[in-house]
Amino acid sequence: MTSSRLTLTRRHALTAIGAAVATPAVMRVAWGQAPQVTLRLHHFLPPVSNAHQRFLLPWSRKVQEASGNRIKIDIFPSMQLGGAPPQLFDQARDGVADIVWTLPGNTPGRFPATEAMELPFIGGKRGVTNSKVMAELGPTHFYKEYSEVQPLCLWAHDHGLIHSNKQVRTRADLEGLKLRFPTRQAGEALRALGATAIGMPIPQVPEALAQGVINGAVVPWEVVPALRLHELVNHHTEIPGSPTLYTATFILAMNKAKYEGLPADLKKVMDDNSGMSAAVMAGEMWDERGRAVSEMVKGRSRNTITVLAEDEAARWRAATKPVEEAWIRGVKDRGLDGQKIVDDVRAAVAKHMAA
């Protein structure tokens, strides 16, 4: 083969690889059927993540099938449409993306009522419990904060735990430990416990750990493989029972004009696949993958899972109680009855835990 033909072949190969990298993770419509509506869904995790593979893709398939292939959803992971994770909500508002999956906690203080679910020792141990709570209380307490978009679904993950390069068995072990926190309230809880809380988007965690910027992170089990936390740190600390140290909330939000512009029957498809049904789907995924990852980590000889003693956990709950009290005082200035929201969240958690 001549050198020019080799060059041409190599150029074609590189072009094909580049196109594959730039192509979104799409849900293909049936051959010969053009979709009536194509929606771009943008999020911050890689396409190998559980959230992408086991929630967003299956949810997109459900929407497409329910619409008779009239709705097609192209998924852009890893911020492929540009911007940074804290900008995702505004991208949905402004129409940069049609749908986004993001954490309200990425913009601290912007969604104060939603933070009630993120307060220390409020959420339940299971993701499906916390997700049902968010879906149930969304219309009464939370959705009004998202009036700039069409909130499709609010939910929260299962129990968060501490992953660190040092074993944590007591509050004293947290002193000076630099831990990445996911939400404002989780950060306040860590500070109350004596840790040095450092905020950063979750995709930055592996590099920050490798460079010694942080000593660990608080995340649920489900996130561990995508970040390689089980390889980067050796210690994992669980808080026994329920409620647990923290949970983080998520929102699947749609551009309001795009939603309002849908034909009535396609709007109903979106509605039927929103709210409680989508929240349960997300919560069950978090629980299922959390159990699997926990078992995987338990099987690794170099990793240690520590469960706090009950009396130590009680001390942690007492130490973080002022965080809840400060939040209730703070949201009063914003016209919110924080005590009522907290009471309703706790009651809903108890109800769905018992179900």
Short mmCIF file of N, CA and C in Angstrom, two decimals, residues 48-173:
data_model
loop_
_atom_site.label_atom_id
_atom_site.label_comp_id
_atom_site.label_asym_id
_atom_site.label_seq_id
_atom_site.Cartn_x
_atom_site.Cartn_y
_atom_site.Cartn_z
N VAL A 48 -20.16 6.04 31.28
CA VAL A 48 -20.04 4.74 31.95
C VAL A 48 -20.67 4.75 33.34
N SER A 49 -21.09 5.91 33.82
CA SER A 49 -21.63 6.01 35.18
C SER A 49 -22.97 5.28 35.28
N ASN A 50 -23.28 4.85 36.51
CA ASN A 50 -24.55 4.17 36.74
C ASN A 50 -25.74 5.07 36.45
N ALA A 51 -25.62 6.35 36.83
CA ALA A 51 -26.73 7.27 36.59
C ALA A 51 -27.05 7.37 35.11
N HIS A 52 -26.03 7.38 34.27
CA HIS A 52 -26.24 7.45 32.83
C HIS A 52 -26.80 6.13 32.30
N GLN A 53 -26.11 5.03 32.63
CA GLN A 53 -26.46 3.74 32.04
C GLN A 53 -27.74 3.14 32.60
N ARG A 54 -27.99 3.36 33.90
CA ARG A 54 -29.05 2.61 34.57
C ARG A 54 -30.25 3.47 34.97
N PHE A 55 -30.15 4.77 34.75
CA PHE A 55 -31.33 5.60 34.97
C PHE A 55 -31.67 6.45 33.75
N LEU A 56 -30.75 7.31 33.31
CA LEU A 56 -31.08 8.26 32.26
C LEU A 56 -31.37 7.57 30.93
N LEU A 57 -30.57 6.58 30.56
CA LEU A 57 -30.85 5.85 29.32
C LEU A 57 -32.17 5.07 29.40
N PRO A 58 -32.40 4.27 30.45
CA PRO A 58 -33.70 3.58 30.53
C PRO A 58 -34.89 4.54 30.59
N TRP A 59 -34.74 5.64 31.31
CA TRP A 59 -35.82 6.62 31.36
C TRP A 59 -36.10 7.19 29.97
N SER A 60 -35.04 7.49 29.23
CA SER A 60 -35.20 8.01 27.87
C SER A 60 -35.91 6.99 26.98
N ARG A 61 -35.58 5.72 27.14
CA ARG A 61 -36.24 4.68 26.35
C ARG A 61 -37.74 4.63 26.66
N LYS A 62 -38.06 4.75 27.95
CA LYS A 62 -39.47 4.72 28.34
C LYS A 62 -40.24 5.86 27.69
N VAL A 63 -39.66 7.05 27.70
CA VAL A 63 -40.31 8.20 27.08
C VAL A 63 -40.48 7.97 25.59
N GLN A 64 -39.42 7.49 24.95
CA GLN A 64 -39.49 7.28 23.51
C GLN A 64 -40.55 6.24 23.15
N GLU A 65 -40.56 5.13 23.86
CA GLU A 65 -41.51 4.07 23.56
C GLU A 65 -42.95 4.52 23.84
N ALA A 66 -43.13 5.25 24.95
CA ALA A 66 -44.47 5.72 25.30
C ALA A 66 -44.99 6.73 24.29
N SER A 67 -44.07 7.41 23.61
CA SER A 67 -44.49 8.40 22.61
C SER A 67 -44.68 7.79 21.23
N GLY A 68 -44.50 6.49 21.11
CA GLY A 68 -44.56 5.87 19.79
C GLY A 68 -43.44 6.35 18.90
N ASN A 69 -42.28 6.58 19.49
CA ASN A 69 -41.08 7.06 18.78
C ASN A 69 -41.22 8.49 18.24
N ARG A 70 -42.17 9.22 18.74
CA ARG A 70 -42.32 10.61 18.31
C ARG A 70 -41.39 11.55 19.09
N ILE A 71 -40.96 11.11 20.27
CA ILE A 71 -39.97 11.86 21.04
C ILE A 71 -38.66 11.08 21.02
N LYS A 72 -37.60 11.75 20.69
CA LYS A 72 -36.25 11.17 20.71
C LYS A 72 -35.40 12.02 21.65
N ILE A 73 -34.67 11.36 22.54
CA ILE A 73 -33.83 12.08 23.49
C ILE A 73 -32.38 11.75 23.23
N ASP A 74 -31.60 12.76 22.89
CA ASP A 74 -30.15 12.63 22.74
C ASP A 74 -29.51 13.01 24.07
N ILE A 75 -28.70 12.12 24.62
CA ILE A 75 -28.08 12.38 25.92
C ILE A 75 -26.62 12.79 25.71
N PHE A 76 -26.26 13.92 26.29
CA PHE A 76 -24.91 14.44 26.22
C PHE A 76 -24.28 14.37 27.62
N PRO A 77 -23.47 13.34 27.91
CA PRO A 77 -22.83 13.24 29.22
C PRO A 77 -21.58 14.10 29.30
N SER A 78 -20.96 14.12 30.47
CA SER A 78 -19.64 14.74 30.67
C SER A 78 -19.59 16.20 30.21
N MET A 79 -20.71 16.92 30.34
CA MET A 79 -20.77 18.34 29.98
C MET A 79 -20.37 18.57 28.52
N GLN A 80 -20.79 17.69 27.63
CA GLN A 80 -20.41 17.78 26.22
C GLN A 80 -20.98 19.02 25.52
N LEU A 81 -22.03 19.59 26.07
CA LEU A 81 -22.58 20.81 25.47
C LEU A 81 -21.90 22.06 26.00
N GLY A 82 -20.88 21.87 26.82
CA GLY A 82 -20.12 23.00 27.34
C GLY A 82 -20.59 23.44 28.72
N GLY A 83 -19.79 24.34 29.31
CA GLY A 83 -20.12 24.85 30.63
C GLY A 83 -19.60 23.96 31.73
N ALA A 84 -19.94 24.32 32.96
CA ALA A 84 -19.54 23.59 34.16
C ALA A 84 -20.78 23.06 34.87
N PRO A 85 -20.64 22.00 35.69
CA PRO A 85 -21.81 21.43 36.36
C PRO A 85 -22.71 22.44 37.09
N PRO A 86 -22.16 23.45 37.78
CA PRO A 86 -23.06 24.40 38.45
C PRO A 86 -23.92 25.23 37.49
N GLN A 87 -23.61 25.20 36.19
CA GLN A 87 -24.37 25.97 35.21
C GLN A 87 -25.52 25.18 34.58
N LEU A 88 -25.66 23.93 34.93
CA LEU A 88 -26.64 23.08 34.25
C LEU A 88 -28.08 23.58 34.42
N PHE A 89 -28.45 23.98 35.63
CA PHE A 89 -29.83 24.45 35.81
C PHE A 89 -30.13 25.62 34.90
N ASP A 90 -29.21 26.57 34.82
CA ASP A 90 -29.42 27.74 33.96
C ASP A 90 -29.43 27.36 32.48
N GLN A 91 -28.73 26.28 32.14
CA GLN A 91 -28.77 25.82 30.75
C GLN A 91 -30.17 25.34 30.38
N ALA A 92 -30.85 24.68 31.33
CA ALA A 92 -32.24 24.27 31.08
C ALA A 92 -33.14 25.50 31.01
N ARG A 93 -32.93 26.44 31.90
CA ARG A 93 -33.74 27.66 31.90
C ARG A 93 -33.59 28.43 30.60
N ASP A 94 -32.34 28.52 30.11
CA ASP A 94 -32.04 29.36 28.96
C ASP A 94 -32.17 28.64 27.63
N GLY A 95 -32.38 27.32 27.65
CA GLY A 95 -32.54 26.58 26.41
C GLY A 95 -31.24 26.11 25.78
N VAL A 96 -30.12 26.24 26.49
CA VAL A 96 -28.87 25.66 26.01
C VAL A 96 -29.03 24.15 25.88
N ALA A 97 -29.76 23.56 26.83
CA ALA A 97 -30.17 22.16 26.77
C ALA A 97 -31.67 22.12 26.98
N ASP A 98 -32.31 21.08 26.46
CA ASP A 98 -33.76 20.95 26.64
C ASP A 98 -34.09 20.33 28.00
N ILE A 99 -33.25 19.40 28.44
CA ILE A 99 -33.42 18.75 29.74
C ILE A 99 -32.04 18.67 30.38
N VAL A 100 -31.96 18.86 31.69
CA VAL A 100 -30.71 18.64 32.40
C VAL A 100 -30.95 17.76 33.60
N TRP A 101 -29.93 17.03 33.96
CA TRP A 101 -29.91 16.31 35.23
C TRP A 101 -28.80 16.93 36.06
N THR A 102 -29.14 17.42 37.25
CA THR A 102 -28.15 18.13 38.04
C THR A 102 -28.52 18.07 39.52
N LEU A 103 -27.64 18.61 40.35
CA LEU A 103 -27.87 18.72 41.78
C LEU A 103 -28.22 20.17 42.12
N PRO A 104 -29.36 20.42 42.75
CA PRO A 104 -29.63 21.77 43.23
C PRO A 104 -28.52 22.29 44.12
N GLY A 105 -27.88 21.40 44.87
CA GLY A 105 -26.80 21.79 45.77
C GLY A 105 -25.57 22.32 45.08
N ASN A 106 -25.49 22.19 43.74
CA ASN A 106 -24.35 22.76 43.02
C ASN A 106 -24.35 24.29 43.06
N THR A 107 -25.51 24.87 43.37
CA THR A 107 -25.60 26.33 43.51
C THR A 107 -26.11 26.61 44.92
N PRO A 108 -25.21 26.62 45.90
CA PRO A 108 -25.61 26.71 47.31
C PRO A 108 -26.49 27.92 47.62
N GLY A 109 -27.57 27.66 48.36
CA GLY A 109 -28.46 28.72 48.80
C GLY A 109 -29.50 29.14 47.79
N ARG A 110 -29.42 28.65 46.58
CA ARG A 110 -30.37 29.07 45.54
C ARG A 110 -31.73 28.41 45.70
N PHE A 111 -31.76 27.20 46.25
CA PHE A 111 -33.00 26.45 46.41
C PHE A 111 -33.15 26.07 47.90
N PRO A 112 -33.46 27.05 48.74
CA PRO A 112 -33.39 26.83 50.19
C PRO A 112 -34.34 25.77 50.72
N ALA A 113 -35.58 25.69 50.20
CA ALA A 113 -36.51 24.69 50.72
C ALA A 113 -36.00 23.28 50.46
N THR A 114 -35.42 23.06 49.27
CA THR A 114 -34.91 21.74 48.91
C THR A 114 -33.82 21.29 49.86
N GLU A 115 -33.09 22.25 50.44
CA GLU A 115 -32.00 21.92 51.35
C GLU A 115 -32.48 21.18 52.60
N ALA A 116 -33.78 21.25 52.91
CA ALA A 116 -34.28 20.54 54.09
C ALA A 116 -33.96 19.06 54.02
N MET A 117 -34.06 18.49 52.81
CA MET A 117 -33.77 17.06 52.64
C MET A 117 -32.30 16.77 52.79
N GLU A 118 -31.47 17.79 52.65
CA GLU A 118 -30.02 17.60 52.69
C GLU A 118 -29.42 17.89 54.06
N LEU A 119 -30.26 18.27 55.02
CA LEU A 119 -29.78 18.51 56.38
C LEU A 119 -29.25 17.22 57.00
N PRO A 120 -28.29 17.33 57.91
CA PRO A 120 -27.74 16.11 58.53
C PRO A 120 -28.79 15.35 59.33
N PHE A 121 -28.77 14.03 59.16
CA PHE A 121 -29.62 13.10 59.89
C PHE A 121 -31.11 13.39 59.70
N ILE A 122 -31.47 13.68 58.45
CA ILE A 122 -32.87 13.86 58.05
C ILE A 122 -33.30 12.72 57.14
N GLY A 123 -32.48 12.44 56.12
CA GLY A 123 -32.84 11.45 55.11
C GLY A 123 -32.74 10.03 55.61
N GLY A 124 -33.46 9.13 54.93
CA GLY A 124 -33.42 7.72 55.25
C GLY A 124 -32.20 7.03 54.64
N LYS A 125 -32.04 5.77 54.97
CA LYS A 125 -30.89 5.01 54.49
C LYS A 125 -31.03 4.60 53.04
N ARG A 126 -32.27 4.43 52.56
CA ARG A 126 -32.51 3.93 51.21
C ARG A 126 -32.86 5.07 50.25
N GLY A 127 -32.36 4.94 49.04
CA GLY A 127 -32.64 5.94 48.03
C GLY A 127 -34.10 5.98 47.65
N VAL A 128 -34.76 4.84 47.60
CA VAL A 128 -36.16 4.84 47.19
C VAL A 128 -37.02 5.56 48.23
N THR A 129 -36.64 5.46 49.50
CA THR A 129 -37.35 6.21 50.55
C THR A 129 -37.20 7.70 50.32
N ASN A 130 -35.97 8.15 50.17
CA ASN A 130 -35.71 9.59 50.01
C ASN A 130 -36.31 10.13 48.72
N SER A 131 -36.30 9.32 47.68
CA SER A 131 -36.85 9.76 46.39
C SER A 131 -38.37 9.91 46.46
N LYS A 132 -39.03 9.00 47.15
CA LYS A 132 -40.48 9.11 47.32
C LYS A 132 -40.83 10.36 48.13
N VAL A 133 -40.01 10.67 49.12
CA VAL A 133 -40.24 11.88 49.91
C VAL A 133 -40.16 13.12 49.04
N MET A 134 -39.14 13.20 48.20
CA MET A 134 -38.98 14.37 47.34
C MET A 134 -40.13 14.48 46.35
N ALA A 135 -40.55 13.35 45.79
CA ALA A 135 -41.65 13.38 44.83
C ALA A 135 -42.96 13.76 45.51
N GLU A 136 -43.19 13.24 46.71
CA GLU A 136 -44.44 13.53 47.42
C GLU A 136 -44.52 15.00 47.84
N LEU A 137 -43.42 15.53 48.35
CA LEU A 137 -43.44 16.90 48.88
C LEU A 137 -43.09 17.95 47.84
N GLY A 138 -42.71 17.50 46.64
CA GLY A 138 -42.36 18.45 45.58
C GLY A 138 -43.44 19.49 45.33
N PRO A 139 -44.69 19.07 45.08
CA PRO A 139 -45.73 20.06 44.77
C PRO A 139 -46.03 21.03 45.92
N THR A 140 -45.85 20.59 47.18
CA THR A 140 -46.20 21.46 48.30
C THR A 140 -45.04 22.33 48.77
N HIS A 141 -43.82 21.82 48.71
CA HIS A 141 -42.70 22.55 49.30
C HIS A 141 -41.59 22.94 48.31
N PHE A 142 -41.37 22.15 47.27
CA PHE A 142 -40.14 22.30 46.50
C PHE A 142 -40.32 22.88 45.10
N TYR A 143 -41.37 22.48 44.39
CA TYR A 143 -41.47 22.84 42.98
C TYR A 143 -41.51 24.34 42.75
N LYS A 144 -42.03 25.09 43.71
CA LYS A 144 -42.13 26.55 43.53
C LYS A 144 -40.74 27.18 43.36
N GLU A 145 -39.69 26.50 43.83
CA GLU A 145 -38.33 27.02 43.66
C GLU A 145 -37.83 26.85 42.23
N TYR A 146 -38.53 26.06 41.45
CA TYR A 146 -38.07 25.73 40.10
C TYR A 146 -39.03 26.27 39.04
N SER A 147 -39.62 27.41 39.32
CA SER A 147 -40.63 27.98 38.41
C SER A 147 -40.03 28.42 37.08
N GLU A 148 -38.70 28.59 37.02
CA GLU A 148 -38.06 29.01 35.77
C GLU A 148 -37.93 27.86 34.77
N VAL A 149 -38.17 26.64 35.23
CA VAL A 149 -38.09 25.46 34.37
C VAL A 149 -39.33 24.61 34.61
N GLN A 150 -39.44 23.51 33.88
CA GLN A 150 -40.47 22.51 34.14
C GLN A 150 -39.80 21.38 34.91
N PRO A 151 -40.04 21.28 36.24
CA PRO A 151 -39.41 20.18 36.99
C PRO A 151 -40.07 18.85 36.64
N LEU A 152 -39.31 17.95 36.06
CA LEU A 152 -39.83 16.64 35.70
C LEU A 152 -39.79 15.69 36.89
N CYS A 153 -38.73 15.80 37.66
CA CYS A 153 -38.55 14.86 38.76
C CYS A 153 -37.55 15.39 39.76
N LEU A 154 -37.88 15.27 41.04
CA LEU A 154 -36.93 15.49 42.13
C LEU A 154 -36.74 14.18 42.86
N TRP A 155 -35.51 13.88 43.25
CA TRP A 155 -35.28 12.68 44.06
C TRP A 155 -34.00 12.87 44.86
N ALA A 156 -33.68 11.90 45.70
CA ALA A 156 -32.47 11.97 46.51
C ALA A 156 -31.87 10.57 46.60
N HIS A 157 -30.55 10.52 46.74
CA HIS A 157 -29.89 9.21 46.77
C HIS A 157 -29.99 8.56 48.16
N ASP A 158 -29.41 7.38 48.27
CA ASP A 158 -29.40 6.64 49.52
C ASP A 158 -28.39 7.27 50.48
N HIS A 159 -28.05 6.58 51.56
CA HIS A 159 -27.19 7.16 52.59
C HIS A 159 -25.80 7.49 52.06
N GLY A 160 -25.34 8.67 52.44
CA GLY A 160 -23.97 9.05 52.10
C GLY A 160 -23.02 8.60 53.19
N LEU A 161 -21.81 8.32 52.81
CA LEU A 161 -20.80 7.90 53.79
C LEU A 161 -19.46 8.54 53.48
N ILE A 162 -18.52 8.36 54.39
CA ILE A 162 -17.21 9.01 54.27
C ILE A 162 -16.22 8.02 53.68
N HIS A 163 -15.55 8.44 52.62
CA HIS A 163 -14.49 7.66 51.99
C HIS A 163 -13.19 8.46 52.17
N SER A 164 -12.19 7.88 52.81
CA SER A 164 -11.01 8.67 53.17
C SER A 164 -9.75 7.82 53.18
N ASN A 165 -8.60 8.51 53.21
CA ASN A 165 -7.32 7.79 53.29
C ASN A 165 -6.90 7.56 54.73
N LYS A 166 -7.81 7.80 55.66
CA LYS A 166 -7.58 7.55 57.09
C LYS A 166 -8.83 6.95 57.67
N GLN A 167 -8.66 5.98 58.56
CA GLN A 167 -9.84 5.36 59.17
C GLN A 167 -10.52 6.35 60.11
N VAL A 168 -11.84 6.43 60.01
CA VAL A 168 -12.64 7.32 60.85
C VAL A 168 -13.56 6.48 61.72
N ARG A 169 -13.29 6.52 63.02
CA ARG A 169 -14.14 5.79 63.98
C ARG A 169 -14.80 6.71 64.99
N THR A 170 -14.23 7.92 65.16
CA THR A 170 -14.75 8.88 66.12
C THR A 170 -14.67 10.28 65.53
N ARG A 171 -15.31 11.24 66.21
CA ARG A 171 -15.21 12.63 65.79
C ARG A 171 -13.77 13.10 65.79
N ALA A 172 -12.99 12.62 66.74
CA ALA A 172 -11.59 13.04 66.82
C ALA A 172 -10.83 12.68 65.55
N ASP A 173 -11.20 11.59 64.91
CA ASP A 173 -10.53 11.17 63.68
C ASP A 173 -10.81 12.12 62.51
#
